[in-house]
Coordinates of N, CA and C in Angstrom, one line a residue:
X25 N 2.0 -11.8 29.3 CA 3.1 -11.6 28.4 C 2.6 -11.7 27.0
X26 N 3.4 -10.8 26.0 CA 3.0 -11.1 24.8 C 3.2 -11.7 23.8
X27 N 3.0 -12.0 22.6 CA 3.8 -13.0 21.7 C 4.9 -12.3 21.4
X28 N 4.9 -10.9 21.1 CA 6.4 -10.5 20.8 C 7.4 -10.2 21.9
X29 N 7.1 -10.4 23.1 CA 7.8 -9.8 24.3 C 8.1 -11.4 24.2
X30 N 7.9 -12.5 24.2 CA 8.0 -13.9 24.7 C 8.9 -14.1 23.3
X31 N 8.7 -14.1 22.2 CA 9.9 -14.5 21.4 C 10.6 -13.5 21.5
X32 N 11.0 -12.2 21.6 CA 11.8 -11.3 21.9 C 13.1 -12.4 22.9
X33 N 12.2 -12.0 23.7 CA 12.6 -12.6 25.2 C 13.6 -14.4 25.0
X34 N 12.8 -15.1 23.8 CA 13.5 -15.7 23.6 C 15.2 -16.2 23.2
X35 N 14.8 -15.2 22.1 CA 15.5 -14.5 20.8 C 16.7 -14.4 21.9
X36 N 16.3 -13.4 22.7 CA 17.7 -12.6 23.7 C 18.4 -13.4 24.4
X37 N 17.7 -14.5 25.2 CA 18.6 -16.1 25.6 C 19.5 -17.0 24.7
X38 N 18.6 -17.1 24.0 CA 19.1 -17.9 22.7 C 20.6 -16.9 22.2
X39 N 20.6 -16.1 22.0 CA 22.1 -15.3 21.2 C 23.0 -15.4 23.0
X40 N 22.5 -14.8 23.8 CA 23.5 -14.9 24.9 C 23.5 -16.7 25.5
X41 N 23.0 -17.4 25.4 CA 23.9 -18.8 25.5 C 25.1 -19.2 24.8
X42 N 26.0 -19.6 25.3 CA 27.4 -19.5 25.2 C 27.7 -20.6 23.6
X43 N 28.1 -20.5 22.8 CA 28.3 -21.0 21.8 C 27.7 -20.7 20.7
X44 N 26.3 -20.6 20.6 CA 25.4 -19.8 20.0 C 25.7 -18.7 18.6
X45 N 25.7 -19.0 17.7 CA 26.5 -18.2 17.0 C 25.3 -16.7 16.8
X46 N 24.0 -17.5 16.3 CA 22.7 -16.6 15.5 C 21.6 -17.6 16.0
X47 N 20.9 -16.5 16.0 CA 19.3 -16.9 16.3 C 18.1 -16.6 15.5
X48 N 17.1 -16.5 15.1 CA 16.2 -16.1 14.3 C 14.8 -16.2 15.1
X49 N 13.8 -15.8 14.1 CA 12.5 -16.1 14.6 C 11.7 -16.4 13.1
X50 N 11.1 -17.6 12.9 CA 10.4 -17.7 11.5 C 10.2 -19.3 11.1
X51 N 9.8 -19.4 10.1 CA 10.0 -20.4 9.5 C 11.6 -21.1 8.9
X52 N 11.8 -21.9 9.8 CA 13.0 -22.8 9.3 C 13.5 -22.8 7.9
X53 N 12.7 -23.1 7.4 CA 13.2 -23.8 5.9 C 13.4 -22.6 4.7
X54 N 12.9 -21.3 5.4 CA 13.4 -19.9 4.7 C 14.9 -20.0 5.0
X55 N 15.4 -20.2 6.2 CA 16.5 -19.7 6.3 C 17.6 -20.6 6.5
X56 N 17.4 -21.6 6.5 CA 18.9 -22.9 6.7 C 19.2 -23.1 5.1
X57 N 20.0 -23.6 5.0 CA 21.4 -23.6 3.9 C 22.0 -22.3 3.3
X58 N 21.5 -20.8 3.8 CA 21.7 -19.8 3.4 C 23.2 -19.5 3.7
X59 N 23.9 -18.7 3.1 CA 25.4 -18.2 3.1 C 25.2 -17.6 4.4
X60 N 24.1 -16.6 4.6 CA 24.1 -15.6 5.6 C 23.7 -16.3 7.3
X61 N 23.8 -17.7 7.9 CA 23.8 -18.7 8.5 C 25.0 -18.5 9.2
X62 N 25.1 -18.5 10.6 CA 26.1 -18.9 11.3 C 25.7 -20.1 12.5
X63 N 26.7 -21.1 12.6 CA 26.0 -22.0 13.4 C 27.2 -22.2 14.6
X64 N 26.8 -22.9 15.9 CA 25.1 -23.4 16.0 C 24.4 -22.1 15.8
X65 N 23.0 -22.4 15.2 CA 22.1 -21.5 14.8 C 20.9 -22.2 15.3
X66 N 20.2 -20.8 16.3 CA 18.6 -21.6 17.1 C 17.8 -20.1 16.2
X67 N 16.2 -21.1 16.1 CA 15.5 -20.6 15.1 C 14.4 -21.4 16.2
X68 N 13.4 -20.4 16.7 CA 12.2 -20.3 17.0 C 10.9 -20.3 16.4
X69 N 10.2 -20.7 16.0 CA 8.8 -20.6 15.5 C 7.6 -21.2 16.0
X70 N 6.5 -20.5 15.8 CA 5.4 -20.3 16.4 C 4.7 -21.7 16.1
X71 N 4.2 -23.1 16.2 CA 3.5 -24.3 16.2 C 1.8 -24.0 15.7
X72 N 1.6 -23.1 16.8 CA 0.5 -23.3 17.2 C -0.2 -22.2 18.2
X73 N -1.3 -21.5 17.8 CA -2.1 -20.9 19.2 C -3.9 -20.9 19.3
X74 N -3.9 -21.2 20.7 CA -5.2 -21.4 21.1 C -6.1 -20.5 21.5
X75 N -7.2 -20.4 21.5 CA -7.9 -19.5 22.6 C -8.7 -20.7 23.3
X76 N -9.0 -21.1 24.9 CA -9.3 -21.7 25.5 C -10.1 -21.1 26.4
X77 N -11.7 -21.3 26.5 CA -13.1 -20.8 27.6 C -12.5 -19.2 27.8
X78 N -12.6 -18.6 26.5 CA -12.3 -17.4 26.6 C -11.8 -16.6 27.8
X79 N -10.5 -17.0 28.0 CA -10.1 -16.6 29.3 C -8.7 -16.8 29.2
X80 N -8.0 -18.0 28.4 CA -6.4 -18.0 28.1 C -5.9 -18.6 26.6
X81 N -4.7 -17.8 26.4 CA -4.1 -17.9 25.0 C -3.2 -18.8 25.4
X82 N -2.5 -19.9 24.4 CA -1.3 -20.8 24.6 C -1.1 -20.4 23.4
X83 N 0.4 -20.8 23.6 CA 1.1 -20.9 22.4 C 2.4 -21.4 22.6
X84 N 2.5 -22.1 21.6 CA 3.6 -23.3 21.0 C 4.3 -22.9 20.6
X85 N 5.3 -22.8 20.9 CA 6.5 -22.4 20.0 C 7.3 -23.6 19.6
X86 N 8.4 -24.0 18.6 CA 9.5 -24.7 18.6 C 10.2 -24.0 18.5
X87 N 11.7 -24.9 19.2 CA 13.1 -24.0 19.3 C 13.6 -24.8 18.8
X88 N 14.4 -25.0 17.3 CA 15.5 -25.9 17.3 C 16.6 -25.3 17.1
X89 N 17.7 -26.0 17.4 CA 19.0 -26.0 17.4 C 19.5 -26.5 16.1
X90 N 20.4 -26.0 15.3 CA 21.0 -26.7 14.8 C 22.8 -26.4 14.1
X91 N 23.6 -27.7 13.7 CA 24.8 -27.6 13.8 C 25.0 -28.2 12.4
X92 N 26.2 -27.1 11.9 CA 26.9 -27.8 10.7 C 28.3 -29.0 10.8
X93 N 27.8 -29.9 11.6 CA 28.9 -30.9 11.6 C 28.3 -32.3 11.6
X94 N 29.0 -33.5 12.1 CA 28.4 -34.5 11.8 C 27.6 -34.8 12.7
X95 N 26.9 -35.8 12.9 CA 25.2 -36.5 13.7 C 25.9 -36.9 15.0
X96 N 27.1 -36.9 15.7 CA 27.1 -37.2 17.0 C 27.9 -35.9 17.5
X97 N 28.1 -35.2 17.3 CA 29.0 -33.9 17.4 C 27.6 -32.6 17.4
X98 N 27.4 -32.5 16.2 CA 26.5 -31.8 16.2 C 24.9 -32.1 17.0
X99 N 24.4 -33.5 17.3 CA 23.4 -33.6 18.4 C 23.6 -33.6 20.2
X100 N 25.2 -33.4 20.2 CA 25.7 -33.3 21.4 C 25.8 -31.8 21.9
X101 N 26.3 -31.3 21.0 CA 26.6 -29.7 21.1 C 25.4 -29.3 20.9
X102 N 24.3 -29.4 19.9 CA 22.6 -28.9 19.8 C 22.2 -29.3 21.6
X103 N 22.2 -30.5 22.2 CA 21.2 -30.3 23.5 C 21.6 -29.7 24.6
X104 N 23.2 -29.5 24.6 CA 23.4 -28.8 25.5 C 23.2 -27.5 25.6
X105 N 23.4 -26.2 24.3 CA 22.6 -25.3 23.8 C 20.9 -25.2 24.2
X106 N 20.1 -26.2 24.1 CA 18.8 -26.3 24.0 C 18.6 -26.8 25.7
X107 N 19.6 -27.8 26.3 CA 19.0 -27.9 27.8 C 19.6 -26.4 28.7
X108 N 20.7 -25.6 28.2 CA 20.9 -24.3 28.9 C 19.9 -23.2 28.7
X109 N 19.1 -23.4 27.0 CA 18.1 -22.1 26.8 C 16.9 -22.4 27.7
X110 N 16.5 -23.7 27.3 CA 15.1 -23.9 28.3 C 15.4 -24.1 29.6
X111 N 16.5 -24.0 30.3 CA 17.0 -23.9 31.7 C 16.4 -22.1 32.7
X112 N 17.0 -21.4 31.4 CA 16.8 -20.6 31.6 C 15.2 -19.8 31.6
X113 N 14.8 -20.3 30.4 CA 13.4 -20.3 31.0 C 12.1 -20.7 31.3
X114 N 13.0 -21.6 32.8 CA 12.6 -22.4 33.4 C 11.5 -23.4 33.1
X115 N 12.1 -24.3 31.8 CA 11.3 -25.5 31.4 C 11.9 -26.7 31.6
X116 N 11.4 -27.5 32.2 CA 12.4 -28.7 33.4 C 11.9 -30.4 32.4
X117 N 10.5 -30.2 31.7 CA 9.6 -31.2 31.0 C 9.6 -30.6 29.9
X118 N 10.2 -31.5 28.6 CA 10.2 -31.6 27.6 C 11.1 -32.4 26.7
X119 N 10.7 -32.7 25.4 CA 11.1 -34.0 24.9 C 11.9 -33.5 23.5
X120 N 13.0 -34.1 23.2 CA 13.7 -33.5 22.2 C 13.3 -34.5 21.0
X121 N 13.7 -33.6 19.8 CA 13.5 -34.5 18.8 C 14.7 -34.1 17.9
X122 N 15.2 -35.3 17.2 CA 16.7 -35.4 16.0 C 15.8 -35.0 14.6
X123 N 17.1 -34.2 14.2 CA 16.6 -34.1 12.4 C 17.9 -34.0 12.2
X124 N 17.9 -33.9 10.9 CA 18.8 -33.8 9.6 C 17.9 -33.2 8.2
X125 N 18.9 -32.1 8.0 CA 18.7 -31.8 7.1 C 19.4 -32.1 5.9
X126 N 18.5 -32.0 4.5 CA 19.4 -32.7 3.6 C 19.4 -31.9 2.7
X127 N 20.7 -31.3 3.1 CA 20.8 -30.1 2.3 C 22.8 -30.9 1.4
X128 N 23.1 -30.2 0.9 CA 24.7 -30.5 0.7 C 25.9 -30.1 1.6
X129 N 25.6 -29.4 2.2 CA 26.2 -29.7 3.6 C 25.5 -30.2 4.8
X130 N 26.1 -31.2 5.8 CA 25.5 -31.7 6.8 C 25.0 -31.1 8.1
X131 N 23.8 -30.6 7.9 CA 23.0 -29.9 9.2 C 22.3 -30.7 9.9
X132 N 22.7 -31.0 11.4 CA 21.9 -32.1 12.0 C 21.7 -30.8 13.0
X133 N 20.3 -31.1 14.0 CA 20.2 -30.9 15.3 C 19.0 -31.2 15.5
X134 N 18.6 -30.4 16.8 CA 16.8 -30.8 17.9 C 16.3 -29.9 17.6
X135 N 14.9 -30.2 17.8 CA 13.6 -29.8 18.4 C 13.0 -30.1 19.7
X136 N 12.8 -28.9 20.4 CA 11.4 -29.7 21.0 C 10.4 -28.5 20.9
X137 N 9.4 -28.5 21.8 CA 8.3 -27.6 21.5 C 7.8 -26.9 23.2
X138 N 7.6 -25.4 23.1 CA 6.8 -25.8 24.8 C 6.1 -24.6 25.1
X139 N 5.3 -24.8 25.2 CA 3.7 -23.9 25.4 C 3.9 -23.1 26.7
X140 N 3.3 -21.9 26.3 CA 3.6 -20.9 27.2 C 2.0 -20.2 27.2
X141 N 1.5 -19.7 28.1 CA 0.0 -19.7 28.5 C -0.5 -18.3 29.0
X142 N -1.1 -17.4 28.5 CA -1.5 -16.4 29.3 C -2.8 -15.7 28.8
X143 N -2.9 -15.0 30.1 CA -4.3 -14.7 30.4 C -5.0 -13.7 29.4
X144 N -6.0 -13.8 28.6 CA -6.7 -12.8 27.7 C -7.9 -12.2 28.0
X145 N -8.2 -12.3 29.3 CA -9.9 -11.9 29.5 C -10.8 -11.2 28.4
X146 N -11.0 -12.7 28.0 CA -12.3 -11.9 26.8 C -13.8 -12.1 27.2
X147 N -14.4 -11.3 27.5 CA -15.4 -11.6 27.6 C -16.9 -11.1 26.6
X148 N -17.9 -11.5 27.0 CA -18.9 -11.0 26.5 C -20.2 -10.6 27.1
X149 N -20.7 -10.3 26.6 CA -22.1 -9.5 27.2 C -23.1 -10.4 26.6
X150 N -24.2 -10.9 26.9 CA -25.3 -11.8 26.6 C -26.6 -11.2 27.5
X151 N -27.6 -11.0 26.3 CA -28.8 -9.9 26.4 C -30.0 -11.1 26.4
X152 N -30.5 -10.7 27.4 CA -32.2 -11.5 26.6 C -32.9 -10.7 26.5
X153 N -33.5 -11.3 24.8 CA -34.0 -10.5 24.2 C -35.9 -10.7 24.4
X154 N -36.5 -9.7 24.9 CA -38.0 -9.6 25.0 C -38.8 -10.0 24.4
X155 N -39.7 -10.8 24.4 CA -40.8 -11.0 23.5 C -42.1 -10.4 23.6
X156 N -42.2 -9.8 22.2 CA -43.5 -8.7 22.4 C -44.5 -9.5 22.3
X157 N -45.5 -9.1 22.7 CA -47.2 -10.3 22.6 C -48.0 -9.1 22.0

């Protein structure tokens, strides 16, 4: 699978979970406090990727959730959002994390993070090289 077929893929859960107003893909902090924001609003971005004994790619994504209301309202409605998206694609382990944003209006919600792994067969060719006498 690819990195854009896997956030795609995301993207597409994330808007069809039921409450869900918008979704994105990017860097968070471009897009929260903006007029153009509907919430809850889940925003995906990339952590991190690996190449591992040339043979598999990981990559990290975070998904957070987040809500324009207060810290127990808006972290209750955020994990239910976040335990239905990662339900769906099929992630059973993983660990949420609380923010707030401190913006002038009150944006709380989660994070978690969760690595997705596939195959890249890279290989190489390795020559020995002759020594002339």
């Amino acid at each position: 699978m690819s990195l854009i077929t896997t956030i795609d893929n995301i993207k597409t859960l994330a808007i069809n979970t039921p409450t869900v107003s918008m979704s994105s893909f990017g860097d968070i902090s471009l897009y929260d406090n903006k007029s153009i924001i509907k919430y809850p609003y889940v925003n995906i971005d990339v952590v991190s990727n690996d190449v591992a004994n040339n043979n598999n790619k990981s990559y990290t994504f975070r998904i957070y959730v987040c809500d324009k209301n207060e810290p127990y309202i808006a972290y209750n409605k955020c994990e239910l959002i976040l335990d239905t998206l990662l339900n769906s694609l099929e992630v059973s382990d993983y660990k949420t994390n609380y923010f707030t944003l401190s913006f002038k209006d009150m944006i709380n919600g989660i994070f978690a993070d969760i690595t997705i792994e596939s195959n890249i067969n890279l290989s190489c060719i390795v020559s020995k090289k002759e020594d002339k006498e």
